[in-house]
Tab-separated table of C-alpha atoms in Angstrom:
chain	number	residue	atom	x	y	z
A	1	MET	CA	162.635	-198.855	-39.355
A	2	THR	CA	160.780	-197.898	-42.553
A	3	LEU	CA	158.898	-201.479	-42.595
A	4	LEU	CA	158.124	-201.177	-38.825
A	5	ALA	CA	156.709	-197.739	-39.355
A	6	LEU	CA	154.472	-199.117	-42.364
A	7	CYS	CA	153.290	-201.809	-40.048
A	8	ALA	CA	152.419	-199.423	-37.406
A	9	VAL	CA	150.551	-196.950	-39.790
A	10	VAL	CA	148.369	-200.280	-41.155
A	11	LEU	CA	147.644	-201.201	-37.585
A	12	LEU	CA	146.631	-197.726	-36.654
A	13	LEU	CA	144.225	-197.691	-39.625
A	14	ALA	CA	142.804	-200.956	-38.779
A	15	ILE	CA	142.021	-199.931	-35.119
A	16	THR	CA	140.612	-196.656	-36.266
A	17	GLY	CA	138.407	-198.385	-38.748
A	18	LEU	CA	137.177	-200.853	-36.170
A	19	ILE	CA	136.127	-198.143	-33.720
A	20	PHE	CA	134.363	-196.263	-36.264
A	21	LEU	CA	132.376	-199.509	-37.245
A	22	ILE	CA	131.534	-200.109	-33.765
A	23	CYS	CA	130.321	-196.645	-33.184
A	24	HIS	CA	128.060	-196.747	-36.481
A	25	ILE	CA	126.489	-199.960	-35.174
A	26	ALA	CA	125.837	-198.684	-31.876
A	27	VAL	CA	124.258	-195.417	-32.992
A	28	SER	CA	122.326	-197.404	-35.681
A	29	VAL	CA	120.834	-199.546	-32.617
A	30	GLN	CA	120.314	-196.644	-30.667
A	31	ASN	CA	118.243	-194.836	-33.267
A	32	ARG	CA	115.903	-197.767	-33.903
A	33	PRO	CA	112.676	-196.746	-32.475
A	34	ASP	CA	111.102	-198.747	-29.725
A	35	GLN	CA	112.728	-201.967	-30.684
A	36	ASP	CA	114.226	-204.751	-28.601
A	37	GLU	CA	115.782	-208.136	-29.003
A	38	ASN	CA	112.609	-209.904	-29.774
A	39	THR	CA	111.763	-207.573	-32.764
A	40	PRO	CA	112.750	-208.704	-36.395
A	41	PRO	CA	116.135	-206.798	-37.470
A	42	ASP	CA	114.192	-205.347	-40.440
A	43	ALA	CA	111.351	-203.813	-38.285
A	44	GLN	CA	112.500	-200.293	-38.070
A	45	ILE	CA	109.311	-198.394	-37.983
A	46	LYS	CA	109.352	-195.008	-39.994
A	47	TYR	CA	106.635	-192.477	-38.784
A	48	GLU	CA	104.220	-190.177	-40.548
A	49	LEU	CA	101.406	-188.316	-39.027
A	50	VAL	CA	97.550	-188.600	-40.055
A	51	SER	CA	94.787	-186.645	-38.578
A	52	ARG	CA	91.698	-188.136	-36.995
A	53	SER	CA	88.559	-186.106	-35.842
A	54	TYR	CA	87.389	-186.570	-32.401
A	55	SER	CA	83.929	-188.378	-33.553
A	56	GLU	CA	86.257	-191.189	-34.823
A	57	ILE	CA	86.997	-192.246	-31.440
A	58	TYR	CA	83.676	-193.831	-31.402
A	59	LEU	CA	84.648	-196.308	-34.272
A	60	GLY	CA	86.792	-199.491	-34.660
A	61	ASP	CA	87.206	-203.046	-33.395
A	62	LEU	CA	88.388	-201.945	-29.880
A	63	ILE	CA	85.580	-199.731	-28.880
A	64	VAL	CA	84.386	-200.294	-25.290
A	65	VAL	CA	80.639	-200.007	-24.692
A	66	ASN	CA	79.271	-200.662	-21.108
A	67	ASN	CA	77.413	-199.134	-18.410
A	68	SER	CA	79.799	-196.443	-18.408
A	69	HIS	CA	80.618	-195.724	-22.060
A	70	ILE	CA	77.381	-195.187	-24.140
A	71	TYR	CA	77.548	-196.195	-27.741
A	72	THR	CA	77.172	-193.136	-30.153
A	73	PHE	CA	75.362	-195.037	-33.197
A	74	PRO	CA	77.691	-194.100	-35.878
A	75	THR	CA	77.007	-195.193	-39.373
A	76	VAL	CA	78.397	-198.727	-39.825
A	77	SER	CA	77.395	-201.180	-42.392
A	78	MET	CA	75.979	-204.655	-41.218
A	79	GLU	CA	75.893	-207.900	-43.114
A	80	ASN	CA	73.684	-211.124	-42.601
A	81	VAL	CA	75.831	-213.650	-40.917
A	82	THR	CA	74.361	-216.108	-43.373
A	83	ASN	CA	76.389	-214.412	-46.215
A	84	TYR	CA	79.261	-216.439	-45.124
A	85	ARG	CA	77.766	-219.538	-44.241
A	86	GLU	CA	78.712	-222.457	-46.550
A	87	ARG	CA	77.745	-226.255	-46.528
A	88	VAL	CA	80.547	-228.620	-45.644
A	89	ASP	CA	79.992	-232.017	-47.089
A	90	GLY	CA	76.389	-231.000	-47.787
A	91	THR	CA	75.569	-229.907	-44.056
A	92	LEU	CA	75.234	-226.398	-42.866
A	93	PRO	CA	77.947	-226.113	-40.051
A	94	TYR	CA	75.869	-224.034	-37.786
A	95	LEU	CA	72.281	-223.047	-37.343
A	96	ILE	CA	70.415	-219.855	-37.672
A	97	PRO	CA	67.065	-219.610	-35.528
A	98	ASN	CA	64.961	-217.396	-37.898
A	99	ILE	CA	66.626	-217.727	-41.889
A	100	ASN	CA	64.160	-215.084	-42.627
A	101	ASP	CA	65.757	-212.387	-40.127
A	102	PRO	CA	69.278	-213.679	-39.638
A	103	PRO	CA	71.748	-211.979	-37.087
A	104	GLN	CA	73.902	-209.371	-38.490
A	105	MET	CA	77.291	-208.284	-37.582
A	106	GLN	CA	80.054	-206.084	-39.396
A	107	SER	CA	81.503	-207.916	-42.276
A	108	GLU	CA	84.856	-209.133	-40.985
A	109	ALA	CA	83.489	-210.102	-37.863
A	110	ALA	CA	80.828	-212.009	-39.764
A	111	ARG	CA	83.583	-213.584	-41.912
A	112	GLN	CA	85.713	-214.658	-39.128
A	113	LEU	CA	82.701	-216.022	-37.067
A	114	SER	CA	81.682	-218.274	-39.913
A	115	ALA	CA	85.402	-219.566	-40.380
A	116	MET	CA	85.595	-220.452	-36.798
A	117	LEU	CA	82.337	-222.266	-36.496
A	118	THR	CA	83.110	-223.923	-39.859
A	119	GLN	CA	86.427	-225.473	-38.571
A	120	TYR	CA	84.745	-226.425	-35.323
A	121	TYR	CA	82.212	-228.580	-37.361
A	122	ARG	CA	85.037	-230.037	-39.359
A	123	LEU	CA	86.949	-231.236	-36.545
A	124	SER	CA	83.925	-232.145	-34.436
A	125	GLY	CA	81.160	-233.030	-36.775
A	126	ASP	CA	78.726	-231.281	-34.423
A	127	ASP	CA	76.234	-229.084	-36.301
A	128	ASN	CA	74.304	-228.134	-33.092
A	129	LEU	CA	75.804	-224.579	-32.613
A	130	VAL	CA	73.278	-221.767	-33.117
A	131	VAL	CA	74.088	-218.090	-33.663
A	132	TYR	CA	71.160	-216.623	-31.949
A	133	ASP	CA	72.107	-213.052	-31.233
A	134	ALA	CA	74.152	-210.434	-32.735
A	135	TYR	CA	73.502	-206.827	-33.839
A	136	ARG	CA	70.861	-204.821	-32.013
A	137	THR	CA	69.315	-201.575	-32.805
A	138	GLU	CA	68.665	-199.152	-30.167
A	139	GLU	CA	65.023	-199.823	-30.324
A	140	GLU	CA	65.341	-203.674	-30.176
A	141	GLN	CA	67.469	-203.175	-27.078
A	142	ALA	CA	64.713	-201.002	-25.667
A	143	ASP	CA	61.955	-203.251	-26.261
A	144	GLY	CA	63.657	-206.462	-25.620
A	145	ASN	CA	63.184	-206.612	-21.884
A	146	TYR	CA	67.155	-206.974	-21.641
A	147	SER	CA	69.118	-206.260	-18.478
A	148	VAL	CA	71.257	-203.488	-20.219
A	149	ALA	CA	69.636	-200.236	-21.093
A	150	ALA	CA	69.421	-199.195	-24.692
A	151	GLY	CA	72.764	-197.630	-25.798
A	152	TYR	CA	74.814	-199.396	-23.408
A	153	SER	CA	74.886	-202.959	-25.030
A	154	GLU	CA	77.772	-204.002	-27.283
A	155	HIS	CA	75.371	-205.748	-29.284
A	156	HIS	CA	74.752	-202.404	-30.994
A	157	THR	CA	78.267	-202.402	-32.560
A	158	GLY	CA	77.925	-205.449	-34.601
A	159	LEU	CA	80.817	-207.020	-33.196
A	160	LEU	CA	79.329	-209.242	-30.383
A	161	VAL	CA	77.867	-212.488	-31.060
A	162	ALA	CA	75.903	-215.133	-28.724
A	163	LEU	CA	76.052	-218.675	-29.321
A	164	SER	CA	73.959	-221.733	-27.897
A	165	ASP	CA	73.399	-225.357	-28.120
A	166	SER	CA	70.149	-226.504	-30.131
A	167	THR	CA	69.987	-229.594	-27.944
A	168	THR	CA	69.869	-227.848	-24.598
A	169	SER	CA	68.599	-224.456	-25.778
A	170	SER	CA	70.788	-222.864	-23.577
A	171	GLY	CA	74.076	-221.188	-23.355
A	172	LEU	CA	77.513	-222.706	-24.393
A	173	ASP	CA	78.730	-225.259	-22.145
A	174	ALA	CA	82.488	-224.812	-21.560
A	175	ALA	CA	83.236	-228.436	-21.286
A	176	THR	CA	81.322	-229.439	-24.384
A	177	TYR	CA	82.415	-226.616	-26.574
A	178	SER	CA	86.093	-226.323	-25.191
A	179	TRP	CA	87.429	-225.890	-28.746
A	180	ILE	CA	85.443	-222.659	-29.241
A	181	TYR	CA	86.640	-221.245	-26.008
A	182	SER	CA	90.297	-222.456	-26.643
A	183	ASN	CA	90.426	-221.206	-30.154
A	184	CYS	CA	88.422	-218.114	-30.649
A	185	GLN	CA	91.503	-215.664	-30.402
A	186	ASN	CA	92.831	-217.462	-33.363
A	187	TYR	CA	89.932	-215.769	-35.280
A	188	GLY	CA	89.798	-212.664	-33.602
A	189	PHE	CA	87.220	-213.258	-30.793
A	190	ILE	CA	87.285	-212.914	-27.172
A	191	GLN	CA	84.896	-214.152	-24.628
A	192	ARG	CA	83.552	-210.910	-23.819
A	193	TYR	CA	82.202	-211.457	-20.388
A	194	PRO	CA	84.117	-213.837	-18.496
A	195	SER	CA	82.671	-215.151	-15.309
A	196	GLY	CA	85.490	-213.752	-13.223
A	197	LYS	CA	85.353	-210.249	-14.635
A	198	THR	CA	81.780	-209.312	-13.642
A	199	GLY	CA	82.868	-206.531	-11.289
A	200	ILE	CA	84.768	-204.883	-14.329
A	201	THR	CA	82.465	-205.578	-17.246
A	202	GLY	CA	79.141	-205.230	-15.374
A	203	VAL	CA	77.464	-208.196	-17.212
A	204	SER	CA	76.931	-211.616	-15.420
A	205	ASN	CA	75.765	-215.032	-16.812
A	206	TYR	CA	76.625	-214.333	-20.412
A	207	THR	CA	79.829	-216.095	-20.988
A	208	GLU	CA	78.514	-217.350	-24.256
A	209	ALA	CA	79.146	-214.110	-25.876
A	210	PHE	CA	82.081	-213.392	-28.018
A	211	ARG	CA	83.338	-210.094	-29.012
A	212	TYR	CA	85.376	-209.406	-32.330
A	213	VAL	CA	88.684	-207.484	-31.775
A	214	GLY	CA	91.121	-208.715	-34.371
A	215	VAL	CA	93.745	-211.439	-33.678
A	216	ALA	CA	96.497	-209.316	-32.374
A	217	HIS	CA	94.355	-208.249	-29.536
A	218	ALA	CA	92.481	-211.298	-28.964
A	219	SER	CA	95.552	-213.529	-28.742
A	220	TYR	CA	97.156	-210.997	-25.958
A	221	ILE	CA	93.761	-210.545	-23.992
A	222	THR	CA	93.287	-214.211	-23.876
A	223	ALA	CA	96.892	-215.364	-23.054
A	224	ASN	CA	96.706	-212.782	-20.182
A	225	GLN	CA	93.138	-213.518	-19.016
A	226	LEU	CA	92.194	-209.957	-19.429
A	227	CYS	CA	88.610	-208.511	-20.172
A	228	LEU	CA	88.283	-205.859	-22.605
A	229	GLU	CA	88.199	-202.970	-20.407
A	230	GLU	CA	91.320	-204.197	-18.734
A	231	TYR	CA	93.113	-204.384	-22.021
A	232	VAL	CA	92.246	-200.806	-23.084
A	233	ASP	CA	92.948	-199.511	-19.485
A	234	LEU	CA	96.392	-201.286	-19.909
A	235	LEU	CA	97.125	-199.483	-23.290
A	236	ARG	CA	95.950	-196.079	-22.161
A	237	ASN	CA	98.159	-196.305	-18.660
A	238	ASN	CA	101.271	-198.255	-19.826
A	239	HIS	CA	101.563	-197.681	-23.715
A	240	THR	CA	100.614	-194.248	-24.750
A	241	SER	CA	102.766	-192.513	-27.427
A	242	ALA	CA	102.297	-189.037	-28.783
A	243	ASN	CA	104.915	-189.463	-31.439
A	244	GLY	CA	105.415	-193.203	-31.947
A	245	THR	CA	108.796	-193.045	-30.450
A	246	ASP	CA	108.379	-191.625	-26.788
A	247	GLY	CA	106.555	-194.498	-25.247
A	248	ALA	CA	106.842	-198.233	-24.673
A	249	HIS	CA	104.814	-200.086	-27.463
A	250	LEU	CA	102.881	-203.311	-26.382
A	251	ARG	CA	104.721	-206.184	-28.301
A	252	ILE	CA	102.480	-208.973	-29.069
A	253	ASP	CA	103.953	-212.440	-30.324
A	254	ILE	CA	100.885	-214.449	-31.527
A	255	ASN	CA	102.853	-217.661	-32.747
A	256	GLY	CA	105.021	-218.110	-29.335
A	257	ASP	CA	108.055	-218.115	-31.407
A	258	GLY	CA	109.928	-215.171	-29.716
A	259	ASN	CA	109.200	-212.771	-32.592
A	260	THR	CA	107.253	-209.557	-32.380
A	261	ASP	CA	104.315	-209.911	-34.569
A	262	TYR	CA	102.445	-206.907	-33.614
A	263	GLU	CA	103.205	-203.492	-31.847
A	264	VAL	CA	100.344	-201.452	-30.223
A	265	TYR	CA	100.106	-198.266	-28.802
A	266	TYR	CA	97.814	-195.543	-27.582
A	267	VAL	CA	97.369	-191.834	-28.692
A	268	PRO	CA	95.052	-189.510	-26.323
A	269	GLY	CA	92.422	-187.799	-28.365
A	270	ASN	CA	92.228	-184.102	-28.646
A	271	ASN	CA	88.621	-183.223	-27.406
A	272	GLN	CA	88.402	-179.903	-28.079
A	273	PRO	CA	85.480	-178.729	-30.459
A	274	ASN	CA	86.129	-179.532	-33.927
A	275	ALA	CA	89.772	-180.353	-33.270
A	276	LEU	CA	91.956	-182.813	-34.843
A	277	THR	CA	94.128	-185.524	-33.147
A	278	THR	CA	97.486	-186.057	-34.724
A	279	VAL	CA	98.207	-189.854	-34.992
A	280	PRO	CA	101.656	-191.353	-35.546
A	281	VAL	CA	101.540	-194.109	-37.804
A	282	PRO	CA	104.178	-196.206	-39.690
A	283	LYS	CA	104.656	-195.618	-43.284
A	284	ASN	CA	106.675	-198.786	-43.811
A	285	PHE	CA	104.416	-201.463	-42.389
A	286	GLY	CA	100.642	-202.174	-42.322
A	287	TYR	CA	98.390	-200.726	-39.523
A	288	THR	CA	95.087	-200.189	-38.345
A	289	ILE	CA	93.687	-197.341	-35.981
A	290	SER	CA	90.780	-197.921	-33.732
A	291	GLY	CA	89.027	-195.536	-31.219
A	292	ASP	CA	88.180	-196.863	-27.907
A	293	ASN	CA	84.823	-194.862	-27.376
A	294	ILE	CA	86.509	-193.569	-24.137
A	295	GLY	CA	88.865	-190.806	-25.264
A	296	GLY	CA	91.400	-191.835	-27.695
A	297	PHE	CA	92.966	-193.977	-30.439
A	298	ILE	CA	94.655	-197.485	-30.579
A	299	VAL	CA	97.348	-198.159	-33.359
A	300	THR	CA	98.018	-201.522	-34.069
A	301	VAL	CA	101.249	-202.259	-36.256
A	302	ASP	CA	101.426	-205.333	-38.271
A	303	LEU	CA	105.259	-206.253	-38.516
A	304	ASN	CA	104.397	-209.274	-40.753
A	305	ALA	CA	103.036	-206.682	-43.547
A	306	PRO	CA	106.081	-204.491	-44.677
A	307	ILE	CA	105.476	-201.741	-47.084
A	308	ASN	CA	108.396	-200.066	-49.185
A	309	ALA	CA	108.687	-196.639	-48.176
A	310	ALA	CA	111.248	-193.994	-48.943
């Protein structure tokens, strides 16, 4: 009887321990913020709060400038595109129409543009690509007889570039330059004004214009055949989060391997005079914050960039 009693006690303790372990695992999974089976096991985001002024809504790689949303001309540094142009086997991989007055862009956009066009040259041997237009001042837009009024052109941002073919002196033929159209997202660019989106963008016959938004967003926009306006609306309408954990984040898999590389969510801005917006951000992963030039902020969490945090 003593042996049977001892076995019963051991069995009871084992069952109790198993139940405790199962409950602990269940609680741990439940407490993982906004994760799913496609998220890496170690991607538990820990949040902290930062403040942003309303004026910062007009800054960032994801701002939308169009006939409905005017550019506010914040102070943003520009660089000559030629700063990143290097010879490949003694040849310049792309052309600049006026070397004494080269196009300008924001630095990361210019760097990624050069990387893209250089890779195109390495693969094709074609050095006929021309970077013919990029940043425009308000005065240049007003004096240039453009179809878009000054203040409403994305060329003001320094994130938009227009390419052409020196042999035809025209835009970028989609068949001839299919590699550019098919791979631009890998360098953070999207086709800003696709021919089928004129009713949304308000711009037609400008398919050779490419806009820098960053690799995460460019990958999603391209894969889902969106224009920038549609993408920002998607974030605002379906992926809004006030504290990081109360909304469904947009998960982006840029490699197609089933793993989430980025999580993106939208935070509405506080538009009261002199008010600050509290933005939840990860303290254990790298992230960026961009305004949308409409009314809020877009947070992009890089799950491939962990940071040690308590």
